[in-house]
Tab-separated table of C-alpha atoms in Angstrom:
chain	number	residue	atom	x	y	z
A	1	UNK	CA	9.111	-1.018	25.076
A	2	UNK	CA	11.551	1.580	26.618
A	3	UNK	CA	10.687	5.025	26.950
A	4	UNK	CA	11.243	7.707	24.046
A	5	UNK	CA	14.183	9.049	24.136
A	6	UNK	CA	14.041	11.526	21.137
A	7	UNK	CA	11.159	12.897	19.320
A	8	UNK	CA	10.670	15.041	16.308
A	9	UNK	CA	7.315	16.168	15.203
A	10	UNK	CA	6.447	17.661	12.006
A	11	UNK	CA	10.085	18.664	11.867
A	12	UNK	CA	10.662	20.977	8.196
A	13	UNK	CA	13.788	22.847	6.628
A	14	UNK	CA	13.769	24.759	3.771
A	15	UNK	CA	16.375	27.207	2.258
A	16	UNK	CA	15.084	30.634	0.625
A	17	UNK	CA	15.814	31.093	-2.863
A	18	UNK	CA	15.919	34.556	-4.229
A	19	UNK	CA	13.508	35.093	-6.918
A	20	UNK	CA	12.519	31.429	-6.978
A	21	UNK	CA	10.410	29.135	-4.645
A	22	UNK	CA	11.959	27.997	-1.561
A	23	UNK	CA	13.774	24.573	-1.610
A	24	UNK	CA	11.919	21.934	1.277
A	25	UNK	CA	14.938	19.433	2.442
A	26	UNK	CA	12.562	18.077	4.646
A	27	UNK	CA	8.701	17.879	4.955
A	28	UNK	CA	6.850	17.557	8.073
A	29	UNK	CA	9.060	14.001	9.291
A	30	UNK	CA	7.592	12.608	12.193
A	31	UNK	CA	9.830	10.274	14.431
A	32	UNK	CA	10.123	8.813	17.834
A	33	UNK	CA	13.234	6.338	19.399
A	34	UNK	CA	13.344	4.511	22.680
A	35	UNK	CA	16.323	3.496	23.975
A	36	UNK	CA	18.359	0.780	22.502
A	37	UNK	CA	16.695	0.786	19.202
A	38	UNK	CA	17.406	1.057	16.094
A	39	UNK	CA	15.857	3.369	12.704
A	40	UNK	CA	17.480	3.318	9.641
A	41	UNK	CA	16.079	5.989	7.758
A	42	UNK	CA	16.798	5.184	3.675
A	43	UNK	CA	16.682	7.249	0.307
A	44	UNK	CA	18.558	8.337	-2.347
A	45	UNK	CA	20.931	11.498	-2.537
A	46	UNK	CA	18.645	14.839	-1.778
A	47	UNK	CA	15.864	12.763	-0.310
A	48	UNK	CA	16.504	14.946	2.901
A	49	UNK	CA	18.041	11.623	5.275
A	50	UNK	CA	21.353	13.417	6.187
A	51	UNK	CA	19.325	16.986	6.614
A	52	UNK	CA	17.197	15.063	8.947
A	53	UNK	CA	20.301	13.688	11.053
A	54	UNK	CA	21.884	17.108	11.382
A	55	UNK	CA	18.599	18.463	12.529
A	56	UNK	CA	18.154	15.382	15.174
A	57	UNK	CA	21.738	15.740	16.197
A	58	UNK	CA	21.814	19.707	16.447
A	59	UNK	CA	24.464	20.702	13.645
A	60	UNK	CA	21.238	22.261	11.853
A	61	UNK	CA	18.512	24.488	12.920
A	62	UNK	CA	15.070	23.578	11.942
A	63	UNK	CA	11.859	26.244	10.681
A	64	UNK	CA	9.032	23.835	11.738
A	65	UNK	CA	8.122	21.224	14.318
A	66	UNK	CA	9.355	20.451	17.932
A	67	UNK	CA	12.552	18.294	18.894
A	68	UNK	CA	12.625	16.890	22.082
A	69	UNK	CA	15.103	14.611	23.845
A	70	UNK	CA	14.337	12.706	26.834
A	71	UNK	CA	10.830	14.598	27.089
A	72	UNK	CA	12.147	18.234	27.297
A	73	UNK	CA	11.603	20.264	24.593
A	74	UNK	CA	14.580	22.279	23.206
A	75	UNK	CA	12.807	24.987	22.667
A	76	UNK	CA	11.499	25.069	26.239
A	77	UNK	CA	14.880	25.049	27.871
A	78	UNK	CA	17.326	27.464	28.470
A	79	UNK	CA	20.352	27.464	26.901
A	80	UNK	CA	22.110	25.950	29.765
A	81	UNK	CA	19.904	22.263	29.824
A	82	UNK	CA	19.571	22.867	26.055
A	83	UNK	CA	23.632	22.240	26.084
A	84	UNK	CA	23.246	19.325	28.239
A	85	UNK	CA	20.952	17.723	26.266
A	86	UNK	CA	22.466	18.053	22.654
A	87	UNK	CA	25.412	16.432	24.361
A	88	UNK	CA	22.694	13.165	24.429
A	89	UNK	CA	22.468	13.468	20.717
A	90	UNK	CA	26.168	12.765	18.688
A	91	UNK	CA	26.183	12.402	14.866
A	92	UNK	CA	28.853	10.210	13.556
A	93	UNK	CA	30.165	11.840	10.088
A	94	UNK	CA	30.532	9.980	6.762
A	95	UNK	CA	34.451	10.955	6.578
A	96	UNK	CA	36.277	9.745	9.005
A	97	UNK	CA	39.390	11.789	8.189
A	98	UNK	CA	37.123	15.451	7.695
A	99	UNK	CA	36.118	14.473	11.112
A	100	UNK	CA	38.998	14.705	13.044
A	101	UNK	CA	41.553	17.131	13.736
A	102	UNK	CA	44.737	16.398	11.992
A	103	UNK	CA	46.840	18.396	14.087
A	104	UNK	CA	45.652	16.735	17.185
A	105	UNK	CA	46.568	12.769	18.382
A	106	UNK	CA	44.043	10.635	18.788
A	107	UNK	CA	44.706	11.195	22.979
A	108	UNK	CA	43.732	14.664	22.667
A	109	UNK	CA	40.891	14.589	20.499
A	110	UNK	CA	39.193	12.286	23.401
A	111	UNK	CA	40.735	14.390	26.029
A	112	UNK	CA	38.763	17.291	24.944
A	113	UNK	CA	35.274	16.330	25.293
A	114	UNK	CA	36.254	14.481	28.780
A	115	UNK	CA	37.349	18.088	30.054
A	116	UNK	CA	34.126	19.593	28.705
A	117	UNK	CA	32.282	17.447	30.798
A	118	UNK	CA	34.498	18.292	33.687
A	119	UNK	CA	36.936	15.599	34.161
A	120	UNK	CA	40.316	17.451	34.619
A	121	UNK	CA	42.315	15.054	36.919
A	122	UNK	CA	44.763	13.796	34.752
A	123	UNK	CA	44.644	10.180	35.914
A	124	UNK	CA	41.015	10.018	35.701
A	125	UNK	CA	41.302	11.014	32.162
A	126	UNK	CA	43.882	8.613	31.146
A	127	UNK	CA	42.269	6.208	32.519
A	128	UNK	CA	38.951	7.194	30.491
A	129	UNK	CA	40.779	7.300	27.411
A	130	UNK	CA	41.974	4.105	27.419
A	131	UNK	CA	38.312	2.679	28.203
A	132	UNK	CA	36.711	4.776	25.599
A	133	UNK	CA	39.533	3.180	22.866
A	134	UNK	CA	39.301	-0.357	24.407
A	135	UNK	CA	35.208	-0.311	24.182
A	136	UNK	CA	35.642	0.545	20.279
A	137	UNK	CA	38.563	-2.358	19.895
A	138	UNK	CA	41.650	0.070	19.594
A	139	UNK	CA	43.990	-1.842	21.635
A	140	UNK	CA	46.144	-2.193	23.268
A	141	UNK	CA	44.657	1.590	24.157
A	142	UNK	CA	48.537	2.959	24.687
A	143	UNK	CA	49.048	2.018	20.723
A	144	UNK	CA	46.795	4.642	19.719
A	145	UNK	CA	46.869	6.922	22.278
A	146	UNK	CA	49.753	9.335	20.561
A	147	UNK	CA	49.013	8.860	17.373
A	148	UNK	CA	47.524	11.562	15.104
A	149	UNK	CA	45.127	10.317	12.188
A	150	UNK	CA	47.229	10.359	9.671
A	151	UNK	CA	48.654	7.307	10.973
A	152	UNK	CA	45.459	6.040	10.928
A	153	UNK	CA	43.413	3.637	8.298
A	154	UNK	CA	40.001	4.675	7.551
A	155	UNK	CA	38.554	1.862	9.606
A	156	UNK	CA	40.685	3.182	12.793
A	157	UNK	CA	39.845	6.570	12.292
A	158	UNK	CA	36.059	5.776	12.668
A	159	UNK	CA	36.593	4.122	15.475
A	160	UNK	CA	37.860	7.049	17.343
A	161	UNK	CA	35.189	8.573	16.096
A	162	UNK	CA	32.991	6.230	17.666
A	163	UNK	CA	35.192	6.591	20.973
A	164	UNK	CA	34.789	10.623	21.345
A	165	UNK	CA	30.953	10.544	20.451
A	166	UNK	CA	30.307	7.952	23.634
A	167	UNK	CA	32.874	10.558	25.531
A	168	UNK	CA	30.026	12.794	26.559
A	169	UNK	CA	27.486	9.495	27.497
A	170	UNK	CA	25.163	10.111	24.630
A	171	UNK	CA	21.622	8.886	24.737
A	172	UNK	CA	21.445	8.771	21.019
A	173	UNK	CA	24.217	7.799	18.093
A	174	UNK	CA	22.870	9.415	14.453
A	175	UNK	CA	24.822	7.207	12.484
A	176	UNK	CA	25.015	9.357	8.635
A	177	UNK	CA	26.680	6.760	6.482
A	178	UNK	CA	29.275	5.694	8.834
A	179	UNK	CA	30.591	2.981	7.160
A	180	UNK	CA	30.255	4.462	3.379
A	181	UNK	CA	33.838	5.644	2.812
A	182	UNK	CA	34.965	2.315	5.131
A	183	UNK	CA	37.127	-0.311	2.981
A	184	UNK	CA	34.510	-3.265	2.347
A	185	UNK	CA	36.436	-6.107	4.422
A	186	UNK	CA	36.132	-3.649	7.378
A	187	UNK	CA	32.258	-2.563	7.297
A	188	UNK	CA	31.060	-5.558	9.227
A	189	UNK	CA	33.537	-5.004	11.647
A	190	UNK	CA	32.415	-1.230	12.459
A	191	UNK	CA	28.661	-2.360	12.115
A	192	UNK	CA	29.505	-5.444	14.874
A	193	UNK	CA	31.267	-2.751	17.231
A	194	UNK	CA	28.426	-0.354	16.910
A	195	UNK	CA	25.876	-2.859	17.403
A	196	UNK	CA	27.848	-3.836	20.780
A	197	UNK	CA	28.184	-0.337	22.031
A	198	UNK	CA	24.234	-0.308	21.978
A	199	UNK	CA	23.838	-3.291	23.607
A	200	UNK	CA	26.207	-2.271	26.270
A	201	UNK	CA	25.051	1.381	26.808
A	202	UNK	CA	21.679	1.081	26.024
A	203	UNK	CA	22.373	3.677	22.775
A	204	UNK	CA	19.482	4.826	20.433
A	205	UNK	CA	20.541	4.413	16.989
A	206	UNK	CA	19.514	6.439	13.886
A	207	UNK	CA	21.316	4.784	10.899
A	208	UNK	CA	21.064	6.901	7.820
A	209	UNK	CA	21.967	4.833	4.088
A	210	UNK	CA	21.550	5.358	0.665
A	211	UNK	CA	21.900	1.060	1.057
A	212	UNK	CA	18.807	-0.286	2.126
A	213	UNK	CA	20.374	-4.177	1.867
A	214	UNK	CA	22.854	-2.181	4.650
A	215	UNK	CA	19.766	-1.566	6.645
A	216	UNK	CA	18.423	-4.745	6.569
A	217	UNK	CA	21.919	-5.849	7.791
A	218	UNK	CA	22.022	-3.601	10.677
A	219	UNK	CA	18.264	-2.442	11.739
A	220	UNK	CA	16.846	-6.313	11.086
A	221	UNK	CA	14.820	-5.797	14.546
A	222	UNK	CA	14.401	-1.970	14.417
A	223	UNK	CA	12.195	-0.076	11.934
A	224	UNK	CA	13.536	1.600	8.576
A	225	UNK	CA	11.854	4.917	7.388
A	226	UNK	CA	12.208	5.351	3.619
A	227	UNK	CA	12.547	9.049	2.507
A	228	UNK	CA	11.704	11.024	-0.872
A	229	UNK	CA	11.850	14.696	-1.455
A	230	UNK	CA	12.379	15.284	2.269
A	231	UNK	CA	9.218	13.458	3.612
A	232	UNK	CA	8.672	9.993	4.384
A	233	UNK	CA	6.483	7.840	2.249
A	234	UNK	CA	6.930	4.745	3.616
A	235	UNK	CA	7.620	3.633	7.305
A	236	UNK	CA	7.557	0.153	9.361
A	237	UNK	CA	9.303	-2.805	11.015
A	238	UNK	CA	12.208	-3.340	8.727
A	239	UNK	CA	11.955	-6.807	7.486
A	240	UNK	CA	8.006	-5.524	6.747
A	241	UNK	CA	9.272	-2.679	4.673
A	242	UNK	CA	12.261	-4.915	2.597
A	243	UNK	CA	9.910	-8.090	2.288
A	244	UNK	CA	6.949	-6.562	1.221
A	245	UNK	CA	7.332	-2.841	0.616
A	246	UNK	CA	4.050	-1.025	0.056
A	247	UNK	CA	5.002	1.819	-1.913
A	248	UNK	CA	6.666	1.540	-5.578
A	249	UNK	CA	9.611	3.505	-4.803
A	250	UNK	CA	10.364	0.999	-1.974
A	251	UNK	CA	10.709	-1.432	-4.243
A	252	UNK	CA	12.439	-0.302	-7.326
A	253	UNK	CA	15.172	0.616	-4.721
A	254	UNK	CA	15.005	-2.814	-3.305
A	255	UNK	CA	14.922	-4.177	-6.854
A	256	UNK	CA	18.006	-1.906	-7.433
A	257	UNK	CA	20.616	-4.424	-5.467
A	258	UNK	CA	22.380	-6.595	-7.094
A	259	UNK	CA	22.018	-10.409	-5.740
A	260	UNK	CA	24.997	-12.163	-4.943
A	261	UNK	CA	23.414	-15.531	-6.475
A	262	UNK	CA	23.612	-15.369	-10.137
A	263	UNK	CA	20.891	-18.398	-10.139
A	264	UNK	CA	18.150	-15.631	-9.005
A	265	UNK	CA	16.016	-13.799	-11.587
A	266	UNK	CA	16.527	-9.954	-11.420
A	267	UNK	CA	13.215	-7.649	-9.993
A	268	UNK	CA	10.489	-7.730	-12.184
A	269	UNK	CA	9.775	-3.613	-11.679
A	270	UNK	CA	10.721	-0.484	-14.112
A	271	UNK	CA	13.946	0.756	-13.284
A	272	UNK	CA	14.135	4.162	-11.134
A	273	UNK	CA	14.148	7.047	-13.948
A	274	UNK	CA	17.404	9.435	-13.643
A	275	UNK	CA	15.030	12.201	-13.490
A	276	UNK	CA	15.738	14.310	-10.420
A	277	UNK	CA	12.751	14.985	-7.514
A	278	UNK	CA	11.451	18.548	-7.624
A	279	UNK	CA	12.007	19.986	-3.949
A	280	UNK	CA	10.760	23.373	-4.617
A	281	UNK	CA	7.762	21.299	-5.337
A	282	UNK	CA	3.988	22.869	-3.693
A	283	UNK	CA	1.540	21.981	-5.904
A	284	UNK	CA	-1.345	19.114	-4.626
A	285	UNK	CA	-0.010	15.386	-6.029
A	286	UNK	CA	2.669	12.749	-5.505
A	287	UNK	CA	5.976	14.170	-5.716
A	288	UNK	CA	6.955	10.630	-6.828
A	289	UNK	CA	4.249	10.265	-9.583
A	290	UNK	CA	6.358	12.503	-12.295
A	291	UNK	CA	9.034	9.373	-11.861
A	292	UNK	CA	6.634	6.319	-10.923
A	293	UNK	CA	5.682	3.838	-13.525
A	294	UNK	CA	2.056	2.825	-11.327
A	295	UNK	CA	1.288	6.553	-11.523
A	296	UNK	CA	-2.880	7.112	-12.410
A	297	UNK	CA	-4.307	9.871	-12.240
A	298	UNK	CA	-5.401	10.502	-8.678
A	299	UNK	CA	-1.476	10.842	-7.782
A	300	UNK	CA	-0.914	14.138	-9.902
A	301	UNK	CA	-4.072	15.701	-8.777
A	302	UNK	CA	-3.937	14.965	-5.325
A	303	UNK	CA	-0.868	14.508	-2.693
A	304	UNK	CA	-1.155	11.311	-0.354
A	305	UNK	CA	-0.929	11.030	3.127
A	306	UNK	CA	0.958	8.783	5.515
A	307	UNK	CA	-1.545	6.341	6.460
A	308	UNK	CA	-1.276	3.020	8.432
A	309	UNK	CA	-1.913	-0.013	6.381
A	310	UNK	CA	-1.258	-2.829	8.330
A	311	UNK	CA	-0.210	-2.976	12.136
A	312	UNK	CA	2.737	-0.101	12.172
A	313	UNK	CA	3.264	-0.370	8.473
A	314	UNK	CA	2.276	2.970	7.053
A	315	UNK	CA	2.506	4.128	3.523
A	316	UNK	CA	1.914	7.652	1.594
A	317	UNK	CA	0.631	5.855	-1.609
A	318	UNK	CA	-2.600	6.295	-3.316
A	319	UNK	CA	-2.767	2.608	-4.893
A	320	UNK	CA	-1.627	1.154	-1.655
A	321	UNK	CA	-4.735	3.106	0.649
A	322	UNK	CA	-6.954	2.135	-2.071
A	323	UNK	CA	-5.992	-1.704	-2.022
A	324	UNK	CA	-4.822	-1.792	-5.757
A	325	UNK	CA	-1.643	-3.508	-6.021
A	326	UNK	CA	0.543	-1.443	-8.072
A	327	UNK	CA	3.025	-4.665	-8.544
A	328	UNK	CA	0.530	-6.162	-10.235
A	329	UNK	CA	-0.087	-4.398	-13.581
A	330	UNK	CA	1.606	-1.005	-14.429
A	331	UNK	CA	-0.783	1.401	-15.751
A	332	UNK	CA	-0.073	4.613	-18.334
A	333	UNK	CA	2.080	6.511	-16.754
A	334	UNK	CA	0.214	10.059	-16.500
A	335	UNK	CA	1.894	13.343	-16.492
């Protein structure tokens, strides 16, 4: 196994409410990437994932933990190294379009980073440019070069995306549903270019998704971290998490995809309630248990811990630590 090349540790973010209780986006997430592999990290809308991959990438400032990338800690460092090393760290946005400067073409929005980094002869850049758009399959490179994004399609536009975030020779790609706004027909195609670019520069991935059959797709031989209410109750190899998921939550959102063969009986499990997950939430007990089916009464009174279960599989569930299958029989659901 490579060496880590990021590291977060106990890593929290809340925002301060006036007159009310603070709101937690993220609880005390541990996580650790070598090079070339892969973490999806899964959950549902405001179960912290995309707070998590601002804080990783550097967009967003963080109240608790350490960060560190490539073993130096950023808050060791002065401000100097600390801009060297965020460079190591690029988040690829959800909306293509948002993330790119209309008023720019697509030459200039590469040109810019490559001048950051101190490349100013102009032949030098031009002839990065057209490497950067031929690694992410724009070509012929000259095509695209004066073009603005406008003249883009959506599937384009991310892959200039792609092109300016390995600009700067990242370490890391934080991935926040970069194929989610991408036409169908064209999501493979972004995931197989991706994939590539980490085989050929060694890249870190952390792929954030609402989608966990998209996670399985793309982080088969990585790990996949499932989040709820900003902390992480489930975590392990990825085909040990889909196949045989330890906590209920896990499953209902496995449960949750539609098969493609009609032949196949639908999941067994209790739909996900609508209800929405408390995040101003303090109080000792499973934030999960007020929306869990398998809930007894050990989960309201006291608030589980991330323990191993098997191997690297680990699991913040009370019926799972105590070796009672909660697939197996639901119980009264206690409030």
């Amino acid at each position: 196994m490579s060496d880590v090349i990021l590291e977060a540790v106990n890593i929290s973010k809340r925002y301060q409410q006036r007159r009310r209780p603070p709101i937690w986006a993220v609880r005390s997430v541990d996580l650790a990437l070598n090079s070339g592999q892969t973490i999806a990290v899964v959950g549902e809308s405001g179960s912290g994932k995309s707070t998590l991959g601002r804080i990783i990438a550097g967009v967003l400032p963080f109240d608790e933990g350490t960060l560190a990338i490539s073993g130096h800690r950023l808050s060791q460092v002065d401000a100097k190294l600390s801009r060297g090393l965020r460079r190591s760290v690029q988040l690829i946005h959800q909306d293509p379009f948002a993330a790119l400067n209309p008023a720019h073409t697509v030459g200039n929005i590469l040109r810019f980073p490559l001048n950051a980094m101190g490349i100013k002869s102009a032949d030098r850049v031009r002839e990065r440019v057209q490497d950067l758009l031929s690694s992410v399959g724009l070509t012929p490179p000259n095509r695209y070069v004066n073009q603005y994004p406008y003249q883009l399609s959506g599937g384009q536009r991310q892959r200039v995306v792609l092109a300016r975030a390995l600009a700067v020779n990242p370490k890391v790609l934080v991935a926040d549903e970069a194929v989610s706004m991408i036409d169908v027909s064209m999501r493979q195609n972004i995931l197989g270019i991706m994939k590539q670019l980490q085989v050929d520069y060694g890249l870190g991935i952390v792929f954030i998704t609402h989608d966990l059959a998209l996670a399985r797709n793309f982080a088969q031989r990585g790990q996949t971290i499932v989040m709820y209410a900003g902390s992480i109750i489930e975590c392990g190899s990825t085909e040990q998490v889909i196949q045989e998921p330890l906590h209920p939550y896990t499953a209902m959102l496995r449960d949750a995809v539609p098969d493609p063969d009609p032949t196949k009986a639908m999941g067994t499990l209790v739909p996900i309630s609508s209800e929405t997950p408390d995040l101003t939430w303090t109080r000792e007990g499973c934030r999960f248990a007020p929306r869990c089916p398998f809930a007894v009464t050990l989960c309201v009174s006291s608030t589980p811990s991330l323990t191993s279960y098997t191997g690297e599989h680990s699991v913040a569930c009370h019926r799972a630590s105590l070796g009672v299958s909660w697939a197996m029989e639901s119980e009264k659901k206690v409030t």
